[in-house]
Short mmCIF file of C-alpha atoms in Angstrom, two decimals:
data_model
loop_
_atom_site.label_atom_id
_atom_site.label_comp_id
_atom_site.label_asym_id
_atom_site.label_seq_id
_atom_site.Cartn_x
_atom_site.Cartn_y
_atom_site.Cartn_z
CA UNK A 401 70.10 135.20 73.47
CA UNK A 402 73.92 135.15 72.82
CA UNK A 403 74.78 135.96 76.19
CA UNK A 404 72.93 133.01 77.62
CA UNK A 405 74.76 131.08 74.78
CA UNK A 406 77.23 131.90 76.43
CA UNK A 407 76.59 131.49 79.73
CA UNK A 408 75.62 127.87 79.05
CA UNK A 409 78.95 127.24 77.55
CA UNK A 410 80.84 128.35 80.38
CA UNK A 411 78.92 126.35 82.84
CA UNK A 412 78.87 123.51 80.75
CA UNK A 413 83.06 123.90 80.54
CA UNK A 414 83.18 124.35 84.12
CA UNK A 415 81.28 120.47 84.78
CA UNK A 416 83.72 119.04 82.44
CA UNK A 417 86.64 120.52 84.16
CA UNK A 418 84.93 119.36 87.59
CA UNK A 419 84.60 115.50 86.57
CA UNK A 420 88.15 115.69 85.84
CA UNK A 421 89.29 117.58 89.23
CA UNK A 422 89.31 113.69 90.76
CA UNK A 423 91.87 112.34 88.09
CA UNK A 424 93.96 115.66 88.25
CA UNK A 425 94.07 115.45 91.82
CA UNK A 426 95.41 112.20 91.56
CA UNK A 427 98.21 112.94 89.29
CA UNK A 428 99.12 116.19 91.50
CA UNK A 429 99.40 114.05 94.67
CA UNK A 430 101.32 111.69 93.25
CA UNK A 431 103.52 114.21 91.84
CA UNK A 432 103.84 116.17 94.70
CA UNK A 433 103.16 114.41 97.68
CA UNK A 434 101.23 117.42 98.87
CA UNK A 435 97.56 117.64 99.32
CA UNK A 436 97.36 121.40 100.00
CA UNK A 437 100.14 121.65 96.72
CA UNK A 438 98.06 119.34 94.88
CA UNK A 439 94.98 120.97 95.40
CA UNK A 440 96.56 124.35 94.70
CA UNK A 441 97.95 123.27 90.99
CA UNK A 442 94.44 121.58 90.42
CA UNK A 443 92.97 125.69 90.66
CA UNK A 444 96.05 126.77 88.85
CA UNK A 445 95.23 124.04 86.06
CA UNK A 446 90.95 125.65 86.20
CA UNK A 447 92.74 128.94 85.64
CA UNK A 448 94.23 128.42 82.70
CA UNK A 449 91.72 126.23 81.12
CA UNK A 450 89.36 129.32 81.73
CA UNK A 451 92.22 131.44 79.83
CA UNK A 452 92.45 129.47 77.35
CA UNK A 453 88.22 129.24 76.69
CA UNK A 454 88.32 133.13 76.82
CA UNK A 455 90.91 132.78 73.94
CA UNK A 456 89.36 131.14 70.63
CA UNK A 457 92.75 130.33 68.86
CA UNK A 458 94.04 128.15 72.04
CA UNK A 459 90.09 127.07 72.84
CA UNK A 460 90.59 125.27 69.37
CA UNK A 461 93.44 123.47 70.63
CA UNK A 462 91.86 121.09 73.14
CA UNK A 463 91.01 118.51 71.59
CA UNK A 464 91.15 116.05 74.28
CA UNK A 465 90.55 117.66 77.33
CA UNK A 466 91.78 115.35 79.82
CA UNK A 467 94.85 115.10 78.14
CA UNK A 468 95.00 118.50 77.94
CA UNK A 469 94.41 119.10 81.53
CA UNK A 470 96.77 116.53 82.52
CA UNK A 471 99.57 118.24 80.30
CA UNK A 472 98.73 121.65 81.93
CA UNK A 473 98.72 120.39 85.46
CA UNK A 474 101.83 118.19 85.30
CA UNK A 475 103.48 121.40 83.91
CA UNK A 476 102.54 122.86 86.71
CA UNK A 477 103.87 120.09 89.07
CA UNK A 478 106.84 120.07 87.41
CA UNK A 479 107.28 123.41 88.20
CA UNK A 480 106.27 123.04 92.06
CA UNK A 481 108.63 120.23 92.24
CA UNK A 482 112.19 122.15 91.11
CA UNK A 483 111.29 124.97 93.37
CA UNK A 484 110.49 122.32 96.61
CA UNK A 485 113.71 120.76 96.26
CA UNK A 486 115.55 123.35 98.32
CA UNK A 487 112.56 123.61 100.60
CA UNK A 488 112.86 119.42 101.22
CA UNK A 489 116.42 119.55 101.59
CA UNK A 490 116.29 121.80 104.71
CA UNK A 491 113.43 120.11 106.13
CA UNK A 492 113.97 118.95 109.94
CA UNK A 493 114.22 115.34 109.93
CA UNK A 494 112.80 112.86 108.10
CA UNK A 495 110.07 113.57 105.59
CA UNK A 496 106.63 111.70 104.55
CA UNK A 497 103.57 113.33 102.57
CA UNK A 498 100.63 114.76 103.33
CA UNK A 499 98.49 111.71 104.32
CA UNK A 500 95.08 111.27 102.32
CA UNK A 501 92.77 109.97 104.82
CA UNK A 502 89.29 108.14 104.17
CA UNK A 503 87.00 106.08 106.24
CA UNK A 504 88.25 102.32 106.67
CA UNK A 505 85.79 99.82 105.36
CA UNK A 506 84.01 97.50 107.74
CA UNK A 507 85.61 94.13 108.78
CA UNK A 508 83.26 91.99 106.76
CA UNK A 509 84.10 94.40 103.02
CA UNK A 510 87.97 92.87 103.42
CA UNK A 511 86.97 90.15 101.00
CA UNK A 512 90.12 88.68 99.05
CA UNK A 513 89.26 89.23 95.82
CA UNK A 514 92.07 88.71 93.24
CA UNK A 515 90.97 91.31 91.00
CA UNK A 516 91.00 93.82 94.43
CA UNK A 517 94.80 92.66 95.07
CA UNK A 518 96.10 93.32 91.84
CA UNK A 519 93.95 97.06 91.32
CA UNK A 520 95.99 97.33 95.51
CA UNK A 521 99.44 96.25 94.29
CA UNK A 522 99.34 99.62 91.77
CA UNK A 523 98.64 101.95 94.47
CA UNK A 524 101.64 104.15 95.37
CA UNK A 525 100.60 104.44 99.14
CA UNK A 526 103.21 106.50 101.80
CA UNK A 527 105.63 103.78 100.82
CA UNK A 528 106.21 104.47 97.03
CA UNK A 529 105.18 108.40 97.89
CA UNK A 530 108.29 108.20 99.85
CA UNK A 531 110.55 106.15 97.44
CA UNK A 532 109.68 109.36 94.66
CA UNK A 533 111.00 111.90 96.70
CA UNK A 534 114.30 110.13 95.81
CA UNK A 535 114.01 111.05 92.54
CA UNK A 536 114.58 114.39 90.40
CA UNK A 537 112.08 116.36 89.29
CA UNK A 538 111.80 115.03 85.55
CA UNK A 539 112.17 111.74 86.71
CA UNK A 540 109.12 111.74 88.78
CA UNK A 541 107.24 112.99 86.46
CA UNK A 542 107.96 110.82 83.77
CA UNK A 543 107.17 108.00 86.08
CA UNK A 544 104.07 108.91 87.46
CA UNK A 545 102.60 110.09 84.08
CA UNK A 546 103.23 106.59 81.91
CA UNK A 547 103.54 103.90 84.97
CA UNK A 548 100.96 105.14 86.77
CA UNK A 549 98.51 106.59 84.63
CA UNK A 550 99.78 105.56 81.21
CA UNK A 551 100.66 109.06 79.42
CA UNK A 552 102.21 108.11 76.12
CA UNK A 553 105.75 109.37 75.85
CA UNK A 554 105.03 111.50 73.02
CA UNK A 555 102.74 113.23 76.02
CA UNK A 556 105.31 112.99 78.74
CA UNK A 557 107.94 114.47 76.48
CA UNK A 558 105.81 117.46 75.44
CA UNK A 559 105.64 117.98 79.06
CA UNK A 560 109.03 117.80 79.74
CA UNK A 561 110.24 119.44 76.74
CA UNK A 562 112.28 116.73 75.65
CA UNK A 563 112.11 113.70 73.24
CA UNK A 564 110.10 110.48 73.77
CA UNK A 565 113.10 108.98 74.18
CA UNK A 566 114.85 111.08 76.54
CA UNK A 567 110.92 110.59 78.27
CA UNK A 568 111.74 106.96 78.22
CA UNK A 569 114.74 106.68 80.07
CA UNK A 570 113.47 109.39 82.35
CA UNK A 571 110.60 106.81 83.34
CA UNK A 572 113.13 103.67 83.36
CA UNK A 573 115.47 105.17 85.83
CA UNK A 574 112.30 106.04 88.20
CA UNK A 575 111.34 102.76 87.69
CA UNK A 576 114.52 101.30 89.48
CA UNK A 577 114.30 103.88 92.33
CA UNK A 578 111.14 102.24 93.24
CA UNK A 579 111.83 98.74 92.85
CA UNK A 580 115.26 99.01 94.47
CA UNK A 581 115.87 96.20 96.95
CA UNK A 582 115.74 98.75 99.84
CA UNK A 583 112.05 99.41 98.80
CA UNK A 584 109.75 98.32 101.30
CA UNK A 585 107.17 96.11 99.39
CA UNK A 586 103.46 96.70 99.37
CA UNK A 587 101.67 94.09 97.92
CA UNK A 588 98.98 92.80 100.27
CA UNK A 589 95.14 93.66 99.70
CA UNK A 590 93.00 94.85 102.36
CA UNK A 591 92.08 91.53 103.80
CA UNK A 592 95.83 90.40 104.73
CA UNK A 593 96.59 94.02 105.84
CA UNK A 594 93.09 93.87 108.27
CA UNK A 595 94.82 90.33 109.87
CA UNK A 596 98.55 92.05 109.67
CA UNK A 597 97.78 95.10 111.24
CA UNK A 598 95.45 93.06 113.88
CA UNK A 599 98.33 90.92 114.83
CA UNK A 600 100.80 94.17 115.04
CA UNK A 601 98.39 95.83 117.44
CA UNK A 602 97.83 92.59 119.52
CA UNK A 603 101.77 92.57 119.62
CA UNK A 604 101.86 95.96 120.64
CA UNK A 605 99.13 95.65 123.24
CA UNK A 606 101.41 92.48 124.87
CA UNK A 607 104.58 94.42 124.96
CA UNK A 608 106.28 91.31 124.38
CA UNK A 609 109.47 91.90 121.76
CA UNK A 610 109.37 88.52 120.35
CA UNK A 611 105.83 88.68 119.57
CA UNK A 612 106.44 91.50 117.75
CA UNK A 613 109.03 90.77 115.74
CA UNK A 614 107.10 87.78 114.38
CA UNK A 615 105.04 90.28 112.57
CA UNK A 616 107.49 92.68 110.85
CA UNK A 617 109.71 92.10 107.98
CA UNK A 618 113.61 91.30 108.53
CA UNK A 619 114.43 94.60 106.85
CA UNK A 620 110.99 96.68 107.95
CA UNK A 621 111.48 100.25 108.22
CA UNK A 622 109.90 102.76 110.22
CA UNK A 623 109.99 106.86 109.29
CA UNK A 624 108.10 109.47 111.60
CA UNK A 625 108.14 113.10 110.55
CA UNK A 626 107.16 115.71 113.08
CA UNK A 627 108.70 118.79 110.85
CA UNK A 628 111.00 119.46 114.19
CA UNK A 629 107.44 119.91 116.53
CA UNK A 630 108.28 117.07 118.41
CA UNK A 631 110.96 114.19 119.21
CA UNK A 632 111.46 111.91 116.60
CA UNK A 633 114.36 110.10 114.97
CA UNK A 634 116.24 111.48 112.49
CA UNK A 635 116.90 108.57 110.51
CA UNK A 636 114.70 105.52 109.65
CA UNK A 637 114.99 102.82 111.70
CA UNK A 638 115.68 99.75 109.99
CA UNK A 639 115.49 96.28 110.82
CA UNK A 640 112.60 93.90 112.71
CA UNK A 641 114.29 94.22 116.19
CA UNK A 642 115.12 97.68 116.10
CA UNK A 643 112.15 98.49 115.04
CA UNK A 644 110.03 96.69 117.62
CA UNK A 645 111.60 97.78 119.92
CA UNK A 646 111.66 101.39 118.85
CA UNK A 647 107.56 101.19 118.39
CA UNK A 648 107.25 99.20 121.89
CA UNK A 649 109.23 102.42 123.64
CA UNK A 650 106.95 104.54 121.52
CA UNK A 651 103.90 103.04 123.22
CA UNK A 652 105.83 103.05 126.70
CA UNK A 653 106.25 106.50 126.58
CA UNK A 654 102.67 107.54 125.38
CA UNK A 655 101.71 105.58 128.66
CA UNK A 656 103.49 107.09 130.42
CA UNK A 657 102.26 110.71 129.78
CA UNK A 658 99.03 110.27 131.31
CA UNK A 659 96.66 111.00 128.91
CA UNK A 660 94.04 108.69 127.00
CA UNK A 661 95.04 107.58 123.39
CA UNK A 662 92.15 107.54 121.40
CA UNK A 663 92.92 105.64 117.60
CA UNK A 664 90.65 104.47 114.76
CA UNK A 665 91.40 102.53 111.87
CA UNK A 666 91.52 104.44 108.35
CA UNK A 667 92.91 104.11 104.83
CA UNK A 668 95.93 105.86 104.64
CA UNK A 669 96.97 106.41 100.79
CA UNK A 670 94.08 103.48 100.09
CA UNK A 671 96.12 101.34 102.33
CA UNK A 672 94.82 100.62 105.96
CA UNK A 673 96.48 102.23 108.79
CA UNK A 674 95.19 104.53 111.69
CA UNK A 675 94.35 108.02 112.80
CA UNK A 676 95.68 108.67 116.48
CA UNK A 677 95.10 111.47 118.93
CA UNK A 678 96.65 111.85 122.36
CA UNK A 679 98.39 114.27 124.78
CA UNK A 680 102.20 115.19 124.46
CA UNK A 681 104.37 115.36 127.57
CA UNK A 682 104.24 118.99 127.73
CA UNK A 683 100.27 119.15 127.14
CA UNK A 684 99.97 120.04 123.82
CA UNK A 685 98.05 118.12 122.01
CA UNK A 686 99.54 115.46 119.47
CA UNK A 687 98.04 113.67 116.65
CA UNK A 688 99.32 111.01 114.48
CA UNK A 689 98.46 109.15 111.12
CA UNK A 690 99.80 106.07 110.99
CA UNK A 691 100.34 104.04 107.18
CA UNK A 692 101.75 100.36 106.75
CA UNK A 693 103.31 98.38 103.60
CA UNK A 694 102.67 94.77 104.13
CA UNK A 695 103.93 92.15 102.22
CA UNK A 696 103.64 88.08 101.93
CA UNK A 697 101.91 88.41 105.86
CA UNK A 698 104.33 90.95 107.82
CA UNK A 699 104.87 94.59 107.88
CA UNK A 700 108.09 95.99 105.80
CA UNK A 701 107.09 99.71 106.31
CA UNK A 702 106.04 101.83 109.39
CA UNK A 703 105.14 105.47 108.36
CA UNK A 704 104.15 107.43 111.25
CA UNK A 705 103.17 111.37 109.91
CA UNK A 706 103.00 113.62 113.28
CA UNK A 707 103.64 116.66 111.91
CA UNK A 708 100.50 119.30 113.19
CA UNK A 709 100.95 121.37 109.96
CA UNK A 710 100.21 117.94 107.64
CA UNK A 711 97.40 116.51 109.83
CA UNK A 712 95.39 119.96 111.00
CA UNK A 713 92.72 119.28 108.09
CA UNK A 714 91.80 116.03 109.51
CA UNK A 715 88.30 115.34 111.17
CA UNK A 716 89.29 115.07 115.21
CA UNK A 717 89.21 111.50 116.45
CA UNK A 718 86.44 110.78 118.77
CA UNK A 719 86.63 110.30 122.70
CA UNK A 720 84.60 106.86 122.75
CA UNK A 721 87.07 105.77 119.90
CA UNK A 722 89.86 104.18 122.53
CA UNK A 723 93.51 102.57 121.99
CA UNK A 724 93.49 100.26 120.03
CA UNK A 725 91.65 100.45 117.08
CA UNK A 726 89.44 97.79 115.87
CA UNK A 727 89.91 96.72 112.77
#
């Protein structure tokens, strides 16, 4: 009878840890940039939360279990983070994050609702997920615990193992790395990024610089990571006309390969964007998620992940899915 007490209690702890996994998934990501690292603290997170039920004196000490979880796993972050610093800093080339990819909605679901664009303008997306990587370790983590999910700094201290106030300034300094001027903005909600990206593709499709140009920001910028599998540029390209024409010789070249370019729109990050599959030069096969920041009706942010080791999770994109995507 004890034993199936028992039992009982364990499963029952084990569907309150799962209804969390979502939210602590969330916080990892953002943490990390990493959905293979992210998912990897989330069981490192279960572990100890099945130590600690196994253990009556530390069992008594969670008292709120997501914020106990959340504690645990940001530890754990925090950790990843210090040791991946070396690892970034050698990485070939540029760098973006693993991209989280979900099905687009259909044309008619981009209604502007207000309430939509202001839940859209707190989403990190690649764009902010790129901005974080500028910061250290602690910083990110105090930034990502109280801006974006609103961790008191009593909390974010205890997980830092510092004072609320040290937490504090921790948070603030984050907070100007990603509202720096050379930030690109992301503000639009899905219906003005479903007309954006539709006029970027249209420009594309026409080949035509000027036409281009028209849609990105003065001061867009455009990162591609390929973690040194294929040809990309080193640094971001910045500015509207060396940009366009940086993407228009992208598209020239794919042409020229030879083999069909198969694309379909997808949220990138919750933003819209698109998944990408063609033929490289050589043969091998190349895929490619693509993410935007738009803001006030043009693009300020190209983000163009082609790295095989970041994208080999993804569902294949289909042959009768052609260039370019519909959206």
């Amino acid at each position: 009878m004890g034993l199936r007490r028992e039992e009982r209690d364990v499963h029952e702890r084990a569907a309150e840890f799962e209804a969390e996994r979502g939210h602590l998934l969330a916080v990892a990501q953002r943490m990390l940039g990493s959905r293979s690292e992210a998912e990897d603290a989330v069981q490192e997170t279960w572990l100890r939360y099945a130590g600690a039920l196994g253990d009556p004196a530390a069992r008594e000490q969670i008292r709120d279990l997501r914020g106990w979880l959340t504690t645990t796993c940001s530890r754990i972050c925090l950790d990843v983070l210090r040791s991946a610093r070396v690892r970034r800093e050698a990485y070939p080339g540029q760098w973006l994050p693993e991209p989280v990819v979900s099905a687009a909605p259909a044309a008619d679901g981009f209604a502007p609702d207000p309430a939509e664009r202001a839940v859209r303008a707190d989403q990190l997306g690649t764009a902010l997920l790129v901005v974080l990587e500028r910061l250290t370790p602690e910083q990110r983590v105090a930034f990502v615990l109280h801006d974006v999910f609103a961790v008191p700094f009593a909390t974010v201290a205890e997980v830092l193992g510092t004072t609320p106030a040290a937490a504090r300034q921790l948070a603030s300094r984050g907070r100007r790395a990603v509202t720096a001027p050379d930030v690109p903005k992301h503000t639009a909600d899905l219906a003005e990024q479903h007309k954006v990206l539709a006029a970027f593709v249209a420009a594309v499709e026409s080949g035509e610089l000027d036409r281009l140009v028209e849609v990105l920001a003065p001061d867009v910028v455009v990162i591609g990571d390929s973690g040194g599998h294929f040809p990309a540029a080193r640094r971001p390209v910045v500015g509207a006309e060396l940009a366009g024409r940086f993407i228009l010789g992208l598209f020239g070249q794919a042409a020229r390969w030879g083999g069909p370019l198969h694309a379909r729109p997808v949220l990138v990050d919750g933003t819209l964007g698109w998944q990408a599959e063609t033929a490289f030069r050589d043969g091998r096969p190349l895929r490619m998620v693509t993410s935007f920041a738009v803001h006030e009706g043009r693009i300020t942010g190209v983000f163009n992940q082609l790295n095989p080791e970041k994208v080999a999770h993804l569902d294949g994109v289909g042959a009768d899915e052609d260039w370019p995507p519909r959206y």
